[in-house]
Amino acid sequence: MDGKQFSEDHCQAEALKLLGDYVTLRVVDFLRAGELRFTELQRSMGDVNAVTLSNRLKRLETAGVIEREEATIDRQSVAYKLSPLGMGLLPVLREIQNFTKRNVNLRLLVKAPVDKAAGRGRTGSK
């Protein structure tokens, strides 16, 4: 580090920028089970394209959340695993999963169309 001090709000904002999207959190979640090669990770995730996955992996590696290892035999084979810092995110993911289980209707709320003029969903509630 260059000796700069950052406020807690700034640090939280930067963490949310890094981790606050669906694909990034899923990468961390899938790597919780152990090391995976790029193709294994992509296949496991199913609905993510290679460019998006590659970009997220680079961001997570730069931030120290994951570690990237090239295979010693086949230099084109690369595996990813959570770093100790990344392992520290697992309790956060568990809490998100627990929140989802407790609030099953969350999916319905997210998909409910919003009447922008009234700021309400179709049900008429705020």
mmCIF file with all atom_site columns, N, CA and C in Angstrom, residues 2-35:
data_model
loop_
_atom_site.group_PDB
_atom_site.id
_atom_site.type_symbol
_atom_site.label_atom_id
_atom_site.label_alt_id
_atom_site.label_comp_id
_atom_site.label_asym_id
_atom_site.label_entity_id
_atom_site.label_seq_id
_atom_site.pdbx_PDB_ins_code
_atom_site.Cartn_x
_atom_site.Cartn_y
_atom_site.Cartn_z
_atom_site.occupancy
_atom_site.B_iso_or_equiv
_atom_site.pdbx_formal_charge
_atom_site.auth_seq_id
_atom_site.auth_comp_id
_atom_site.auth_asym_id
_atom_site.auth_atom_id
_atom_site.pdbx_PDB_model_num
ATOM 1   N N  . ASP A 1 2  ? 0.383   2.337   -0.381  1.00 0.00 ? 2  ASP A N  1
ATOM 2   C CA . ASP A 1 2  ? 1.164   3.557   -0.455  1.00 0.00 ? 2  ASP A CA 1
ATOM 3   C C  . ASP A 1 2  ? 1.023   4.417   0.797   1.00 0.00 ? 2  ASP A C  1
ATOM 4   N N  . GLY A 1 3  ? 0.523   3.862   1.900   1.00 0.00 ? 3  GLY A N  1
ATOM 5   C CA . GLY A 1 3  ? 0.418   4.596   3.151   1.00 0.00 ? 3  GLY A CA 1
ATOM 6   C C  . GLY A 1 3  ? -0.840  5.431   3.296   1.00 0.00 ? 3  GLY A C  1
ATOM 7   N N  . LYS A 1 4  ? -1.715  5.444   2.297   1.00 0.00 ? 4  LYS A N  1
ATOM 8   C CA . LYS A 1 4  ? -2.951  6.210   2.384   1.00 0.00 ? 4  LYS A CA 1
ATOM 9   C C  . LYS A 1 4  ? -3.898  5.557   3.367   1.00 0.00 ? 4  LYS A C  1
ATOM 10  N N  . GLN A 1 5  ? -4.660  6.374   4.063   1.00 0.00 ? 5  GLN A N  1
ATOM 11  C CA . GLN A 1 5  ? -5.710  5.883   4.949   1.00 0.00 ? 5  GLN A CA 1
ATOM 12  C C  . GLN A 1 5  ? -7.051  6.118   4.258   1.00 0.00 ? 5  GLN A C  1
ATOM 13  N N  . PHE A 1 6  ? -7.884  5.111   4.235   1.00 0.00 ? 6  PHE A N  1
ATOM 14  C CA . PHE A 1 6  ? -9.193  5.226   3.616   1.00 0.00 ? 6  PHE A CA 1
ATOM 15  C C  . PHE A 1 6  ? -10.259 5.099   4.687   1.00 0.00 ? 6  PHE A C  1
ATOM 16  N N  . SER A 1 7  ? -11.342 5.804   4.488   1.00 0.00 ? 7  SER A N  1
ATOM 17  C CA . SER A 1 7  ? -12.441 5.736   5.447   1.00 0.00 ? 7  SER A CA 1
ATOM 18  C C  . SER A 1 7  ? -13.118 4.370   5.339   1.00 0.00 ? 7  SER A C  1
ATOM 19  N N  . GLU A 1 8  ? -13.837 4.013   6.391   1.00 0.00 ? 8  GLU A N  1
ATOM 20  C CA . GLU A 1 8  ? -14.574 2.751   6.389   1.00 0.00 ? 8  GLU A CA 1
ATOM 21  C C  . GLU A 1 8  ? -15.614 2.744   5.272   1.00 0.00 ? 8  GLU A C  1
ATOM 22  N N  . ASP A 1 9  ? -16.280 3.884   5.040   1.00 0.00 ? 9  ASP A N  1
ATOM 23  C CA . ASP A 1 9  ? -17.268 3.969   3.963   1.00 0.00 ? 9  ASP A CA 1
ATOM 24  C C  . ASP A 1 9  ? -16.632 3.717   2.605   1.00 0.00 ? 9  ASP A C  1
ATOM 25  N N  . HIS A 1 10 ? -15.444 4.283   2.397   1.00 0.00 ? 10 HIS A N  1
ATOM 26  C CA . HIS A 1 10 ? -14.739 4.091   1.122   1.00 0.00 ? 10 HIS A CA 1
ATOM 27  C C  . HIS A 1 10 ? -14.400 2.611   0.924   1.00 0.00 ? 10 HIS A C  1
ATOM 28  N N  . CYS A 1 11 ? -13.901 1.975   1.992   1.00 0.00 ? 11 CYS A N  1
ATOM 29  C CA . CYS A 1 11 ? -13.538 0.559   1.895   1.00 0.00 ? 11 CYS A CA 1
ATOM 30  C C  . CYS A 1 11 ? -14.758 -0.312  1.614   1.00 0.00 ? 11 CYS A C  1
ATOM 31  N N  . GLN A 1 12 ? -15.864 -0.006  2.274   1.00 0.00 ? 12 GLN A N  1
ATOM 32  C CA . GLN A 1 12 ? -17.084 -0.768  2.027   1.00 0.00 ? 12 GLN A CA 1
ATOM 33  C C  . GLN A 1 12 ? -17.565 -0.587  0.594   1.00 0.00 ? 12 GLN A C  1
ATOM 34  N N  . ALA A 1 13 ? -17.482 0.634   0.095   1.00 0.00 ? 13 ALA A N  1
ATOM 35  C CA . ALA A 1 13 ? -17.904 0.898   -1.283  1.00 0.00 ? 13 ALA A CA 1
ATOM 36  C C  . ALA A 1 13 ? -17.037 0.125   -2.272  1.00 0.00 ? 13 ALA A C  1
ATOM 37  N N  . GLU A 1 14 ? -15.734 0.088   -2.034  1.00 0.00 ? 14 GLU A N  1
ATOM 38  C CA . GLU A 1 14 ? -14.831 -0.646  -2.923  1.00 0.00 ? 14 GLU A CA 1
ATOM 39  C C  . GLU A 1 14 ? -15.105 -2.148  -2.865  1.00 0.00 ? 14 GLU A C  1
ATOM 40  N N  . ALA A 1 15 ? -15.394 -2.665  -1.676  1.00 0.00 ? 15 ALA A N  1
ATOM 41  C CA . ALA A 1 15 ? -15.714 -4.088  -1.542  1.00 0.00 ? 15 ALA A CA 1
ATOM 42  C C  . ALA A 1 15 ? -16.988 -4.421  -2.307  1.00 0.00 ? 15 ALA A C  1
ATOM 43  N N  . LEU A 1 16 ? -17.986 -3.550  -2.211  1.00 0.00 ? 16 LEU A N  1
ATOM 44  C CA . LEU A 1 16 ? -19.236 -3.787  -2.942  1.00 0.00 ? 16 LEU A CA 1
ATOM 45  C C  . LEU A 1 16 ? -19.030 -3.696  -4.450  1.00 0.00 ? 16 LEU A C  1
ATOM 46  N N  . LYS A 1 17 ? -18.164 -2.801  -4.893  1.00 0.00 ? 17 LYS A N  1
ATOM 47  C CA . LYS A 1 17 ? -17.864 -2.727  -6.331  1.00 0.00 ? 17 LYS A CA 1
ATOM 48  C C  . LYS A 1 17 ? -17.242 -4.033  -6.820  1.00 0.00 ? 17 LYS A C  1
ATOM 49  N N  . LEU A 1 18 ? -16.366 -4.603  -6.011  1.00 0.00 ? 18 LEU A N  1
ATOM 50  C CA . LEU A 1 18 ? -15.689 -5.842  -6.387  1.00 0.00 ? 18 LEU A CA 1
ATOM 51  C C  . LEU A 1 18 ? -16.631 -7.038  -6.326  1.00 0.00 ? 18 LEU A C  1
ATOM 52  N N  . LEU A 1 19 ? -17.413 -7.132  -5.263  1.00 0.00 ? 19 LEU A N  1
ATOM 53  C CA . LEU A 1 19 ? -18.164 -8.349  -4.978  1.00 0.00 ? 19 LEU A CA 1
ATOM 54  C C  . LEU A 1 19 ? -19.649 -8.262  -5.249  1.00 0.00 ? 19 LEU A C  1
ATOM 55  N N  . GLY A 1 20 ? -20.139 -7.088  -5.605  1.00 0.00 ? 20 GLY A N  1
ATOM 56  C CA . GLY A 1 20 ? -21.579 -6.858  -5.632  1.00 0.00 ? 20 GLY A CA 1
ATOM 57  C C  . GLY A 1 20 ? -22.315 -7.295  -6.871  1.00 0.00 ? 20 GLY A C  1
ATOM 58  N N  . ASP A 1 21 ? -21.793 -8.240  -7.611  1.00 0.00 ? 21 ASP A N  1
ATOM 59  C CA . ASP A 1 21 ? -22.579 -8.727  -8.749  1.00 0.00 ? 21 ASP A CA 1
ATOM 60  C C  . ASP A 1 21 ? -22.723 -10.244 -8.689  1.00 0.00 ? 21 ASP A C  1
ATOM 61  N N  . TYR A 1 22 ? -23.738 -10.705 -9.335  1.00 0.00 ? 22 TYR A N  1
ATOM 62  C CA . TYR A 1 22 ? -24.154 -12.105 -9.318  1.00 0.00 ? 22 TYR A CA 1
ATOM 63  C C  . TYR A 1 22 ? -23.036 -13.058 -9.736  1.00 0.00 ? 22 TYR A C  1
ATOM 64  N N  . VAL A 1 23 ? -22.375 -12.774 -10.838 1.00 0.00 ? 23 VAL A N  1
ATOM 65  C CA . VAL A 1 23 ? -21.356 -13.691 -11.358 1.00 0.00 ? 23 VAL A CA 1
ATOM 66  C C  . VAL A 1 23 ? -20.180 -13.791 -10.388 1.00 0.00 ? 23 VAL A C  1
ATOM 67  N N  . THR A 1 24 ? -19.737 -12.679 -9.841  1.00 0.00 ? 24 THR A N  1
ATOM 68  C CA . THR A 1 24 ? -18.606 -12.682 -8.923  1.00 0.00 ? 24 THR A CA 1
ATOM 69  C C  . THR A 1 24 ? -18.911 -13.505 -7.680  1.00 0.00 ? 24 THR A C  1
ATOM 70  N N  . LEU A 1 25 ? -20.085 -13.312 -7.109  1.00 0.00 ? 25 LEU A N  1
ATOM 71  C CA . LEU A 1 25 ? -20.454 -14.081 -5.919  1.00 0.00 ? 25 LEU A CA 1
ATOM 72  C C  . LEU A 1 25 ? -20.587 -15.562 -6.230  1.00 0.00 ? 25 LEU A C  1
ATOM 73  N N  . ARG A 1 26 ? -21.065 -15.872 -7.412  1.00 0.00 ? 26 ARG A N  1
ATOM 74  C CA . ARG A 1 26 ? -21.170 -17.286 -7.799  1.00 0.00 ? 26 ARG A CA 1
ATOM 75  C C  . ARG A 1 26 ? -19.797 -17.919 -7.975  1.00 0.00 ? 26 ARG A C  1
ATOM 76  N N  . VAL A 1 27 ? -18.838 -17.167 -8.515  1.00 0.00 ? 27 VAL A N  1
ATOM 77  C CA . VAL A 1 27 ? -17.471 -17.687 -8.647  1.00 0.00 ? 27 VAL A CA 1
ATOM 78  C C  . VAL A 1 27 ? -16.943 -18.071 -7.268  1.00 0.00 ? 27 VAL A C  1
ATOM 79  N N  . VAL A 1 28 ? -17.074 -17.159 -6.317  1.00 0.00 ? 28 VAL A N  1
ATOM 80  C CA . VAL A 1 28 ? -16.605 -17.438 -4.957  1.00 0.00 ? 28 VAL A CA 1
ATOM 81  C C  . VAL A 1 28 ? -17.330 -18.664 -4.397  1.00 0.00 ? 28 VAL A C  1
ATOM 82  N N  . ASP A 1 29 ? -18.620 -18.731 -4.621  1.00 0.00 ? 29 ASP A N  1
ATOM 83  C CA . ASP A 1 29 ? -19.411 -19.844 -4.115  1.00 0.00 ? 29 ASP A CA 1
ATOM 84  C C  . ASP A 1 29 ? -18.956 -21.179 -4.717  1.00 0.00 ? 29 ASP A C  1
ATOM 85  N N  . PHE A 1 30 ? -18.729 -21.229 -6.012  1.00 0.00 ? 30 PHE A N  1
ATOM 86  C CA . PHE A 1 30 ? -18.306 -22.473 -6.648  1.00 0.00 ? 30 PHE A CA 1
ATOM 87  C C  . PHE A 1 30 ? -16.896 -22.877 -6.228  1.00 0.00 ? 30 PHE A C  1
ATOM 88  N N  . LEU A 1 31 ? -16.023 -21.907 -5.985  1.00 0.00 ? 31 LEU A N  1
ATOM 89  C CA . LEU A 1 31 ? -14.652 -22.228 -5.590  1.00 0.00 ? 31 LEU A CA 1
ATOM 90  C C  . LEU A 1 31 ? -14.550 -22.638 -4.122  1.00 0.00 ? 31 LEU A C  1
ATOM 91  N N  . ARG A 1 32 ? -15.631 -22.494 -3.379  1.00 0.00 ? 32 ARG A N  1
ATOM 92  C CA . ARG A 1 32 ? -15.602 -22.889 -1.963  1.00 0.00 ? 32 ARG A CA 1
ATOM 93  C C  . ARG A 1 32 ? -15.316 -24.381 -1.834  1.00 0.00 ? 32 ARG A C  1
ATOM 94  N N  . ALA A 1 33 ? -15.726 -25.174 -2.813  1.00 0.00 ? 33 ALA A N  1
ATOM 95  C CA . ALA A 1 33 ? -15.525 -26.624 -2.766  1.00 0.00 ? 33 ALA A CA 1
ATOM 96  C C  . ALA A 1 33 ? -14.081 -27.014 -3.063  1.00 0.00 ? 33 ALA A C  1
ATOM 97  N N  . GLY A 1 34 ? -13.304 -26.109 -3.619  1.00 0.00 ? 34 GLY A N  1
ATOM 98  C CA . GLY A 1 34 ? -11.911 -26.416 -3.932  1.00 0.00 ? 34 GLY A CA 1
ATOM 99  C C  . GLY A 1 34 ? -11.504 -25.871 -5.285  1.00 0.00 ? 34 GLY A C  1
ATOM 100 N N  . GLU A 1 35 ? -10.323 -26.241 -5.675  1.00 0.00 ? 35 GLU A N  1
ATOM 101 C CA . GLU A 1 35 ? -9.711  -25.756 -6.913  1.00 0.00 ? 35 GLU A CA 1
ATOM 102 C C  . GLU A 1 35 ? -10.474 -26.248 -8.135  1.00 0.00 ? 35 GLU A C  1
#
